[in-house]
mmCIF file of C-alpha atoms in Angstrom:
data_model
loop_
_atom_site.group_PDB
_atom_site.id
_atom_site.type_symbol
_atom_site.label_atom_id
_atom_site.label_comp_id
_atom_site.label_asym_id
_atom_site.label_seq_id
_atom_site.Cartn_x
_atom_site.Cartn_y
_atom_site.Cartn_z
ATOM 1 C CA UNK A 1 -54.383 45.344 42.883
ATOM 2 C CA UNK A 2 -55.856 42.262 41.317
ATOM 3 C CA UNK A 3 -52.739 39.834 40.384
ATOM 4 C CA UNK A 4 -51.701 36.902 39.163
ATOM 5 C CA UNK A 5 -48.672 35.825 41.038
ATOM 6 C CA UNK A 6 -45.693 33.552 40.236
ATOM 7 C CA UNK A 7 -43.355 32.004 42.573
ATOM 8 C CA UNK A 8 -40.346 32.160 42.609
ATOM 9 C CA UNK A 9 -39.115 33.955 39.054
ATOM 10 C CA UNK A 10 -36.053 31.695 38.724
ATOM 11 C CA UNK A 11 -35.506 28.497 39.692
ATOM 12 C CA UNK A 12 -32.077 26.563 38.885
ATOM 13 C CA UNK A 13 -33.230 22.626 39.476
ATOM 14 C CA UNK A 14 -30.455 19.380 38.829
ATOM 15 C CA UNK A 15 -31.160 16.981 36.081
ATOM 16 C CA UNK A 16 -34.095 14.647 37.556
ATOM 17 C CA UNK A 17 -34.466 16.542 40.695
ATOM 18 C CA UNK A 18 -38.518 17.163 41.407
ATOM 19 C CA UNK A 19 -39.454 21.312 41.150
ATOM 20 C CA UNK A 20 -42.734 22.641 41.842
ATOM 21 C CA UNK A 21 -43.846 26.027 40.352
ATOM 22 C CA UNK A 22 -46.407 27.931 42.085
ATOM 23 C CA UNK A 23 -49.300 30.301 41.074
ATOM 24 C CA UNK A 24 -51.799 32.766 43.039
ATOM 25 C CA UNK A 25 -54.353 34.872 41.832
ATOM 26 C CA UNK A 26 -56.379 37.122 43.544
ATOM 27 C CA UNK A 27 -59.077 38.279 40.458
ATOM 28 C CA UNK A 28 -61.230 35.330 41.752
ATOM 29 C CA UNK A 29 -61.188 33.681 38.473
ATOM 30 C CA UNK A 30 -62.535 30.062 37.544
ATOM 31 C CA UNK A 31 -59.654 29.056 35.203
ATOM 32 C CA UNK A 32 -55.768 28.655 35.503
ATOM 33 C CA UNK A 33 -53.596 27.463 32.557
ATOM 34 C CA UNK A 34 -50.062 26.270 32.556
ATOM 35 C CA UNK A 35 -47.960 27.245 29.668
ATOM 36 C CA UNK A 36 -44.395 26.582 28.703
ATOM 37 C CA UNK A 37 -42.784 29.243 26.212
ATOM 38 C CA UNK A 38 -39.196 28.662 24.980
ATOM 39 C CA UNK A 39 -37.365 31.262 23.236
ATOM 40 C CA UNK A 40 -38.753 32.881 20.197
ATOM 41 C CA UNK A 41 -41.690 30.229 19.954
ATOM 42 C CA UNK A 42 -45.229 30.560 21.022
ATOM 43 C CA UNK A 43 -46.535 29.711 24.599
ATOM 44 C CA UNK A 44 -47.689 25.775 24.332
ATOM 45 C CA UNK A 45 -50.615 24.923 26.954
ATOM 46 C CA UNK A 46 -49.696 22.058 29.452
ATOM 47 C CA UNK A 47 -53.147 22.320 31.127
ATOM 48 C CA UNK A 48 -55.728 24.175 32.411
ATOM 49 C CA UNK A 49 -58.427 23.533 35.599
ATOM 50 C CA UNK A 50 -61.817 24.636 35.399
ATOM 51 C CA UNK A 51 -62.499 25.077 38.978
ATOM 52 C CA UNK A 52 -61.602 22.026 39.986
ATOM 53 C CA UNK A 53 -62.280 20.132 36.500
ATOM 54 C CA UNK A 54 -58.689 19.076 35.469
ATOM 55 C CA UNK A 55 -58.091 19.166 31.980
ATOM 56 C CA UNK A 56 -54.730 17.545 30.335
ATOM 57 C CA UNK A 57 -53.312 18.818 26.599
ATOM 58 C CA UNK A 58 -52.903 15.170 24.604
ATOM 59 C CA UNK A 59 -49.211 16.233 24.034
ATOM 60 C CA UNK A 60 -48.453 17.348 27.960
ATOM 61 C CA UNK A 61 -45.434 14.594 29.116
ATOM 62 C CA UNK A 62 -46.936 12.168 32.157
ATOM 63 C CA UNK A 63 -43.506 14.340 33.565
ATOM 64 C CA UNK A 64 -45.810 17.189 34.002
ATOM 65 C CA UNK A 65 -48.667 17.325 36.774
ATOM 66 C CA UNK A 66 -50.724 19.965 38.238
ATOM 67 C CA UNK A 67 -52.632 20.444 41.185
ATOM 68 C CA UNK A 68 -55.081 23.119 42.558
ATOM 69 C CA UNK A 69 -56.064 23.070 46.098
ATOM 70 C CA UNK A 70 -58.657 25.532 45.613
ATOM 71 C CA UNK A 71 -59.698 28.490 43.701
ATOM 72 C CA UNK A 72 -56.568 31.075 44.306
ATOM 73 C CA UNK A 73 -54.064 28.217 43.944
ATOM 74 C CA UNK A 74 -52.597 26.385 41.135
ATOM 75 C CA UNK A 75 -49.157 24.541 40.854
ATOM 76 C CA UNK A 76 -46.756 22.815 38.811
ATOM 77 C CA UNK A 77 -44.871 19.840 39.233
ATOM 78 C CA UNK A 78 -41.974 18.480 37.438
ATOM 79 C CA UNK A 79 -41.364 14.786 38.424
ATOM 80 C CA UNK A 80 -38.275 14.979 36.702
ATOM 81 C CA UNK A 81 -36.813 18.053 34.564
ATOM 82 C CA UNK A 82 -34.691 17.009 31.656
ATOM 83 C CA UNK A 83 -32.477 19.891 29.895
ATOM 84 C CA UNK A 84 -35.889 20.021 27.361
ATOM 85 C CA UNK A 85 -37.876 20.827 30.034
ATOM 86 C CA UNK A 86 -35.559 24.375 30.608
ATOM 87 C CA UNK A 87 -38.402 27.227 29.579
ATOM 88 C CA UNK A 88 -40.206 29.794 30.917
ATOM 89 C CA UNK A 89 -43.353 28.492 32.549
ATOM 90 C CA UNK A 90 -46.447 30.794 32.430
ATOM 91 C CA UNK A 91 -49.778 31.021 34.944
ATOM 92 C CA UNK A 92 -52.820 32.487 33.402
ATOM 93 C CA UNK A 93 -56.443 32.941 34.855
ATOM 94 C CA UNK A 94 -59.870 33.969 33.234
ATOM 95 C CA UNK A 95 -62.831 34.175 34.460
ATOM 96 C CA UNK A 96 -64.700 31.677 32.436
ATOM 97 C CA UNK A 97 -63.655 28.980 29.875
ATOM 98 C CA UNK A 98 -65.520 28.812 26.517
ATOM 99 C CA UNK A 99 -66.246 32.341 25.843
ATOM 100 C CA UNK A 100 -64.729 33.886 23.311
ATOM 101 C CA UNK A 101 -64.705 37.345 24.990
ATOM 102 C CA UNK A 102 -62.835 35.990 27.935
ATOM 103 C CA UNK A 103 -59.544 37.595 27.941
ATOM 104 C CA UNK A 104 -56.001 35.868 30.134
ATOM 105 C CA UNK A 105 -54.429 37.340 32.178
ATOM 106 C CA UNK A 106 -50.651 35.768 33.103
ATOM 107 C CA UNK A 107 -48.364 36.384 35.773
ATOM 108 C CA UNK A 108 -44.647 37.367 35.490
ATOM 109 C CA UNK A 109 -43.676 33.658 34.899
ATOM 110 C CA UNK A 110 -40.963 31.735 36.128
ATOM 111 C CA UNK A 111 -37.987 30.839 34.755
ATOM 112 C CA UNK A 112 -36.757 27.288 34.846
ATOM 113 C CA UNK A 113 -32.917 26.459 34.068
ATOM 114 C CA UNK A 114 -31.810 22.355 34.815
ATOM 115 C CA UNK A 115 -28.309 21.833 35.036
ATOM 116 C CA UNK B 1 -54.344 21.500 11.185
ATOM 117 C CA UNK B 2 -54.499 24.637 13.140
ATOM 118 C CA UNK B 3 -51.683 27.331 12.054
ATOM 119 C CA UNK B 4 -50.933 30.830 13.136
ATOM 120 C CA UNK B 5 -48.215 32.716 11.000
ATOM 121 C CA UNK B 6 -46.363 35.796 11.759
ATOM 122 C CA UNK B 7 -43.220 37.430 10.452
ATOM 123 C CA UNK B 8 -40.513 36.856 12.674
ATOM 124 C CA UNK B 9 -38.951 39.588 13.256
ATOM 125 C CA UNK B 10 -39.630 43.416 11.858
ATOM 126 C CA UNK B 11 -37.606 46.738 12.522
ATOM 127 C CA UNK B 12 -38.778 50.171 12.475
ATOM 128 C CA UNK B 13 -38.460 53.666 13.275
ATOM 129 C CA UNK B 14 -38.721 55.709 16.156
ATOM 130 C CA UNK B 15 -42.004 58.264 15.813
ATOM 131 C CA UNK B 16 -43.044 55.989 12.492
ATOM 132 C CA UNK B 17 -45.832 53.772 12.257
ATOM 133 C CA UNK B 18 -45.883 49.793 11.590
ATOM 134 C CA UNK B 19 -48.428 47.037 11.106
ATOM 135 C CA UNK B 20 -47.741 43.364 11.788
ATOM 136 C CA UNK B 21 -49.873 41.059 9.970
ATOM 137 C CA UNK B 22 -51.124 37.840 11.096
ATOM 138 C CA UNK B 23 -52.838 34.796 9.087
ATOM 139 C CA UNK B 24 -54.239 31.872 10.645
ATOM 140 C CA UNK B 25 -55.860 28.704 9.761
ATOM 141 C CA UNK B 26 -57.990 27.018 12.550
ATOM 142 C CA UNK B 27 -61.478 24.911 13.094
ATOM 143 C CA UNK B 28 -63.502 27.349 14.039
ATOM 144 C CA UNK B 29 -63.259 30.728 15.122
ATOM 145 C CA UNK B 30 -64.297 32.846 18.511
ATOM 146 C CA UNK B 31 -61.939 35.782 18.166
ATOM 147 C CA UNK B 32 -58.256 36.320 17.418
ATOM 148 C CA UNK B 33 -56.226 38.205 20.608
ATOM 149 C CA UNK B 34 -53.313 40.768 20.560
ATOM 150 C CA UNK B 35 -50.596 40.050 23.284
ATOM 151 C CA UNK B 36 -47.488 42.052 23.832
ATOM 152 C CA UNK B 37 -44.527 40.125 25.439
ATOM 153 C CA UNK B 38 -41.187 42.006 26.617
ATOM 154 C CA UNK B 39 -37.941 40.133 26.885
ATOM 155 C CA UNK B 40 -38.309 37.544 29.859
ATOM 156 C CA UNK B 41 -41.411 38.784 30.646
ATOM 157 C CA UNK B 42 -45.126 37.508 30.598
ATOM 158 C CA UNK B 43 -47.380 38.814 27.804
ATOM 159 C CA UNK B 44 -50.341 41.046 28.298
ATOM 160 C CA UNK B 45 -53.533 41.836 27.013
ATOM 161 C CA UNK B 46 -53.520 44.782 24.084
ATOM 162 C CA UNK B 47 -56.608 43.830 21.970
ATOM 163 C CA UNK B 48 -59.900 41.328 21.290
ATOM 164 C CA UNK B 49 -61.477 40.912 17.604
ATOM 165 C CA UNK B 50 -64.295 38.968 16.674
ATOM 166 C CA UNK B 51 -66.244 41.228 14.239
ATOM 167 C CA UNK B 52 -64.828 42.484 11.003
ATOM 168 C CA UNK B 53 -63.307 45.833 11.009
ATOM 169 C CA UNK B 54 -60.932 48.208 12.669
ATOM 170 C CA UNK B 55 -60.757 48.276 16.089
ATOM 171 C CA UNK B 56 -58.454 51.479 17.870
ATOM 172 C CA UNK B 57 -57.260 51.937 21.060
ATOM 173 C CA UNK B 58 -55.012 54.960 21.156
ATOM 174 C CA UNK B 59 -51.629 54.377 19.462
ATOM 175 C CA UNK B 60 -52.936 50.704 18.852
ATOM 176 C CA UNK B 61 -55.595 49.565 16.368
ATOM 177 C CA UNK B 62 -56.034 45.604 15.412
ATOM 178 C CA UNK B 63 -57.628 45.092 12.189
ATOM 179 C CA UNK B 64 -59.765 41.635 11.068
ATOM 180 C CA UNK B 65 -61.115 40.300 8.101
ATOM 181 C CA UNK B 66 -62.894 36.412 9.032
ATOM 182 C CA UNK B 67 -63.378 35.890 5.025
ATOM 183 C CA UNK B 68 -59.704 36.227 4.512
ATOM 184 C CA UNK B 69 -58.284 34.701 7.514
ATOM 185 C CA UNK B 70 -56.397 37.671 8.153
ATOM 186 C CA UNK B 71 -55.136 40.034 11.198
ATOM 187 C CA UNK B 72 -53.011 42.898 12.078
ATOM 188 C CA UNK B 73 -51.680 45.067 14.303
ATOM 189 C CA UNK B 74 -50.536 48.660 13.735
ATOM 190 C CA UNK B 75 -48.721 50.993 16.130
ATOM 191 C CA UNK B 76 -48.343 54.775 15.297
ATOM 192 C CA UNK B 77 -45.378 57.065 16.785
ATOM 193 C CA UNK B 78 -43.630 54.373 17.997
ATOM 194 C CA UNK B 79 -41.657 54.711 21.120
ATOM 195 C CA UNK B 80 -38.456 52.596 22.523
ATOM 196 C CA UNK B 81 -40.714 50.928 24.876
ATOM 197 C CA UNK B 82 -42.554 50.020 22.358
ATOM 198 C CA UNK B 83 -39.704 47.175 21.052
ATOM 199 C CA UNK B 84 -41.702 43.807 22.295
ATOM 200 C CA UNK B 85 -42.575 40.468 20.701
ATOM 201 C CA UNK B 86 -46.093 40.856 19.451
ATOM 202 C CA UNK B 87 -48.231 37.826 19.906
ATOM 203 C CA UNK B 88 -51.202 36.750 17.612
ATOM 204 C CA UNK B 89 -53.406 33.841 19.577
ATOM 205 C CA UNK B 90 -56.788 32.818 17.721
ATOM 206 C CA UNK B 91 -60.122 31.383 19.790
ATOM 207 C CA UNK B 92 -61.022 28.319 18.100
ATOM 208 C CA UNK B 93 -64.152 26.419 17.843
ATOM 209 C CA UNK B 94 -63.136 24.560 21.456
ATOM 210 C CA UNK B 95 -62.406 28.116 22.964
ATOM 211 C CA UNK B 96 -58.421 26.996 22.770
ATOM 212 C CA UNK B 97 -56.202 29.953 22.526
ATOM 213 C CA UNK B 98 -54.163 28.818 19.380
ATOM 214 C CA UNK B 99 -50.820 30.748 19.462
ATOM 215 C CA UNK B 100 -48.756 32.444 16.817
ATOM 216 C CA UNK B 101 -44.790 32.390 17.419
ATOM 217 C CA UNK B 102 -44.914 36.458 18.053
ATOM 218 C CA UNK B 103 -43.102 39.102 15.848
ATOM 219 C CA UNK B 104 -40.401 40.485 17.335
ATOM 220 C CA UNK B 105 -39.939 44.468 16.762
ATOM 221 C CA UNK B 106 -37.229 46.390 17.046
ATOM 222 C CA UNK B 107 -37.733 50.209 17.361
ATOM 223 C CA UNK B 108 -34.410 52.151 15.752
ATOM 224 C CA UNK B 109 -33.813 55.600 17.514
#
Protein backbone atom coordinates (compact mmCIF):
# COMPACT_ATOMS: atom_id res chain seq x y z
CA UNK A 1 0.00 0.00 0.00
CA UNK A 2 0.95 3.56 -0.76
CA UNK A 3 2.43 5.12 2.68
CA UNK A 4 3.81 7.73 4.24
CA UNK A 5 6.24 6.47 6.76
CA UNK A 6 7.68 7.88 10.03
CA UNK A 7 10.68 6.80 11.81
CA UNK A 8 10.96 5.94 14.68
CA UNK A 9 7.38 6.81 16.63
CA UNK A 10 9.15 7.86 19.85
CA UNK A 11 12.17 9.29 20.39
CA UNK A 12 13.42 10.35 24.06
CA UNK A 13 16.50 12.96 23.13
CA UNK A 14 18.72 14.98 26.24
CA UNK A 15 18.46 18.68 26.46
CA UNK A 16 20.79 20.00 23.45
CA UNK A 17 21.54 16.65 22.13
CA UNK A 18 21.09 16.71 18.00
CA UNK A 19 17.83 14.24 16.82
CA UNK A 20 16.96 13.64 13.37
CA UNK A 21 13.37 12.57 12.40
CA UNK A 22 12.89 10.69 9.33
CA UNK A 23 10.14 10.43 6.61
CA UNK A 24 9.43 7.99 3.49
CA UNK A 25 6.78 7.97 1.17
CA UNK A 26 6.10 5.73 -1.41
CA UNK A 27 2.82 7.68 -3.31
CA UNK A 28 5.56 9.36 -5.47
CA UNK A 29 4.49 12.72 -4.45
CA UNK A 30 6.28 16.19 -5.21
CA UNK A 31 5.74 17.78 -1.75
CA UNK A 32 6.70 16.92 1.95
CA UNK A 33 5.80 19.22 4.90
CA UNK A 34 7.08 19.19 8.40
CA UNK A 35 4.65 19.97 11.09
CA UNK A 36 4.90 20.23 14.82
CA UNK A 37 1.48 19.69 16.79
CA UNK A 38 1.48 20.06 20.61
CA UNK A 39 -1.35 19.00 22.61
CA UNK A 40 -4.77 20.28 21.92
CA UNK A 41 -3.40 22.99 19.37
CA UNK A 42 -3.33 22.89 15.66
CA UNK A 43 -0.42 21.36 13.56
CA UNK A 44 2.07 24.55 12.84
CA UNK A 45 4.13 24.07 9.42
CA UNK A 46 8.01 24.13 9.90
CA UNK A 47 8.55 23.65 6.13
CA UNK A 48 7.79 22.11 3.16
CA UNK A 49 10.11 21.04 -0.21
CA UNK A 50 8.77 21.23 -3.51
CA UNK A 51 10.83 18.66 -5.13
CA UNK A 52 13.82 19.87 -4.27
CA UNK A 53 12.70 23.72 -3.87
CA UNK A 54 13.18 24.28 -0.06
CA UNK A 55 10.79 26.45 1.41
CA UNK A 56 11.23 27.88 5.20
CA UNK A 57 7.93 29.19 7.42
CA UNK A 58 9.21 32.97 8.63
CA UNK A 59 8.51 31.73 12.25
CA UNK A 60 10.51 28.11 11.87
CA UNK A 61 13.64 28.51 14.71
CA UNK A 62 17.28 28.49 12.68
CA UNK A 63 17.11 25.20 15.44
CA UNK A 64 15.09 23.48 12.88
CA UNK A 65 16.55 22.19 9.40
CA UNK A 66 15.42 19.87 6.83
CA UNK A 67 16.87 17.99 4.19
CA UNK A 68 15.60 15.80 1.26
CA UNK A 69 17.95 13.66 -0.59
CA UNK A 70 15.54 12.91 -3.17
CA UNK A 71 11.98 12.41 -3.93
CA UNK A 72 10.93 9.45 -1.28
CA UNK A 73 13.03 11.08 1.46
CA UNK A 74 12.59 13.90 3.74
CA UNK A 75 14.13 14.54 7.28
CA UNK A 76 14.26 16.54 10.26
CA UNK A 77 16.91 17.87 12.22
CA UNK A 78 17.00 19.33 15.58
CA UNK A 79 20.40 21.07 16.22
CA UNK A 80 19.45 21.36 19.62
CA UNK A 81 15.96 20.33 21.32
CA UNK A 82 14.97 22.52 24.20
CA UNK A 83 11.96 21.18 26.55
CA UNK A 84 9.71 23.64 23.90
CA UNK A 85 10.73 21.74 21.23
CA UNK A 86 8.87 18.33 23.02
CA UNK A 87 5.77 17.74 20.31
CA UNK A 88 4.63 15.49 18.02
CA UNK A 89 6.30 16.04 14.68
CA UNK A 90 4.20 15.27 11.54
CA UNK A 91 5.36 14.21 7.67
CA UNK A 92 2.88 14.98 5.01
CA UNK A 93 3.11 14.55 1.11
CA UNK A 94 0.84 15.76 -1.86
CA UNK A 95 1.18 15.50 -5.04
CA UNK A 96 1.34 19.06 -6.11
CA UNK A 97 1.64 22.42 -4.22
CA UNK A 98 -0.77 25.26 -5.14
CA UNK A 99 -3.85 23.45 -5.96
CA UNK A 100 -6.51 23.73 -3.98
CA UNK A 101 -7.83 20.19 -4.67
CA UNK A 102 -4.61 18.68 -3.52
CA UNK A 103 -5.35 16.76 -0.48
CA UNK A 104 -2.18 15.62 2.51
CA UNK A 105 -1.64 12.83 3.37
CA UNK A 106 0.59 12.38 6.90
CA UNK A 107 2.26 9.59 8.37
CA UNK A 108 1.81 8.20 11.94
CA UNK A 109 4.18 10.94 13.33
CA UNK A 110 6.73 10.78 15.79
CA UNK A 111 6.79 11.62 19.08
CA UNK A 112 9.55 13.72 20.54
CA UNK A 113 10.08 13.90 24.50
CA UNK A 114 13.66 15.97 25.72
CA UNK A 115 14.61 15.34 29.08
CA UNK B 1 -4.72 38.05 10.17
CA UNK B 2 -5.64 34.58 9.26
CA UNK B 3 -7.97 32.77 12.03
CA UNK B 4 -9.64 29.43 12.18
CA UNK B 5 -12.13 28.92 15.19
CA UNK B 6 -13.58 25.82 16.52
CA UNK B 7 -15.27 24.82 19.75
CA UNK B 8 -13.00 23.05 21.83
CA UNK B 9 -14.37 20.39 22.96
CA UNK B 10 -18.15 18.85 22.34
CA UNK B 11 -19.83 15.61 23.85
CA UNK B 12 -22.46 13.54 22.44
CA UNK B 13 -24.37 10.50 22.26
CA UNK B 14 -23.89 7.19 21.09
CA UNK B 15 -26.35 6.44 17.81
CA UNK B 16 -27.13 10.52 17.85
CA UNK B 17 -26.05 12.89 15.41
CA UNK B 18 -23.66 16.12 15.86
CA UNK B 19 -22.33 18.97 13.77
CA UNK B 20 -19.15 20.89 14.56
CA UNK B 21 -19.01 24.23 13.16
CA UNK B 22 -16.08 26.00 11.94
CA UNK B 23 -15.50 29.89 11.06
CA UNK B 24 -12.50 31.20 9.55
CA UNK B 25 -11.04 34.39 8.48
CA UNK B 26 -8.17 34.17 5.85
CA UNK B 27 -6.72 36.11 2.53
CA UNK B 28 -8.06 34.26 0.13
CA UNK B 29 -9.70 31.13 -0.19
CA UNK B 30 -9.02 27.61 -2.24
CA UNK B 31 -11.07 25.24 -0.12
CA UNK B 32 -11.52 24.48 3.57
CA UNK B 33 -10.43 20.52 4.55
CA UNK B 34 -11.94 18.07 7.15
CA UNK B 35 -9.22 16.07 9.13
CA UNK B 36 -9.90 13.56 11.81
CA UNK B 37 -7.05 13.09 14.41
CA UNK B 38 -7.18 10.18 17.17
CA UNK B 39 -5.26 10.51 20.38
CA UNK B 40 -1.41 10.37 19.47
CA UNK B 41 -2.14 9.73 16.18
CA UNK B 42 -1.71 11.54 12.72
CA UNK B 43 -4.84 13.08 11.16
CA UNK B 44 -6.46 11.91 8.00
CA UNK B 45 -8.30 13.01 5.19
CA UNK B 46 -12.42 12.95 5.71
CA UNK B 47 -13.57 15.79 3.36
CA UNK B 48 -12.64 18.78 0.58
CA UNK B 49 -15.07 21.95 0.04
CA UNK B 50 -14.66 24.61 -2.27
CA UNK B 51 -18.19 25.17 -3.71
CA UNK B 52 -21.14 26.15 -1.62
CA UNK B 53 -23.35 23.46 -0.43
CA UNK B 54 -23.62 20.11 1.23
CA UNK B 55 -21.30 17.70 0.51
CA UNK B 56 -22.08 13.72 2.00
CA UNK B 57 -20.07 10.94 2.30
CA UNK B 58 -21.90 8.24 4.18
CA UNK B 59 -22.23 8.98 7.93
CA UNK B 60 -20.18 12.25 7.13
CA UNK B 61 -21.40 15.37 5.30
CA UNK B 62 -19.27 18.87 5.45
CA UNK B 63 -21.32 21.80 4.79
CA UNK B 64 -19.87 25.48 3.31
CA UNK B 65 -21.12 28.74 2.88
CA UNK B 66 -17.92 31.23 1.25
CA UNK B 67 -20.36 34.43 1.86
CA UNK B 68 -20.50 33.66 5.50
CA UNK B 69 -17.17 32.34 6.23
CA UNK B 70 -18.63 29.39 7.63
CA UNK B 71 -18.07 25.38 7.87
CA UNK B 72 -19.26 22.28 9.45
CA UNK B 73 -19.12 18.95 9.98
CA UNK B 74 -21.94 16.57 10.93
CA UNK B 75 -21.75 12.89 11.86
CA UNK B 76 -24.98 10.74 12.13
CA UNK B 77 -25.24 7.43 14.41
CA UNK B 78 -22.26 8.05 16.00
CA UNK B 79 -20.12 5.22 17.07
CA UNK B 80 -17.25 4.96 19.97
CA UNK B 81 -14.71 5.06 17.33
CA UNK B 82 -16.02 7.84 16.28
CA UNK B 83 -14.53 10.02 19.60
CA UNK B 84 -11.51 11.99 17.63
CA UNK B 85 -10.32 15.60 17.48
CA UNK B 86 -11.89 17.03 14.38
CA UNK B 87 -9.66 19.33 12.46
CA UNK B 88 -10.83 22.35 10.28
CA UNK B 89 -7.67 23.57 7.89
CA UNK B 90 -8.62 26.35 5.20
CA UNK B 91 -6.58 26.75 1.57
CA UNK B 92 -5.66 30.23 1.40
CA UNK B 93 -4.86 32.48 -1.39
CA UNK B 94 -0.92 31.07 -1.19
CA UNK B 95 -2.34 27.41 -1.17
CA UNK B 96 -1.18 27.35 2.81
CA UNK B 97 -3.20 24.93 4.76
CA UNK B 98 -4.30 27.36 7.63
CA UNK B 99 -5.22 25.16 10.67
CA UNK B 100 -8.00 25.29 13.19
CA UNK B 101 -7.06 23.96 16.86
CA UNK B 102 -9.56 20.74 16.24
CA UNK B 103 -12.74 19.97 18.33
CA UNK B 104 -12.38 17.35 20.44
CA UNK B 105 -15.57 14.86 20.70
CA UNK B 106 -16.42 12.68 23.07
CA UNK B 107 -19.00 9.94 22.19
CA UNK B 108 -21.09 8.89 25.64
CA UNK B 109 -22.28 5.16 25.48
Amino acid sequence: DAMVIQNPRYQVTQFGKPVTLSCSQTLNHNVMYWYQQKSSQAPKLLFHYYDKDFNNEADTPDNFQSRRPNTSFCFLDIRSPGLGDAAMYLCATSLTPGQGTDTQYFGPGTRLTVL
Amino acid sequence: GQNIDQPTEMTATEGAIVQINCTYQTSGFNGLFWYQQHAGEAPTFLSYNVLDGLEEKGRFSSFLSRSKGYSYLLLKELQMKDSASYLCAVCDSNYQLIWGAGTKLIIKP
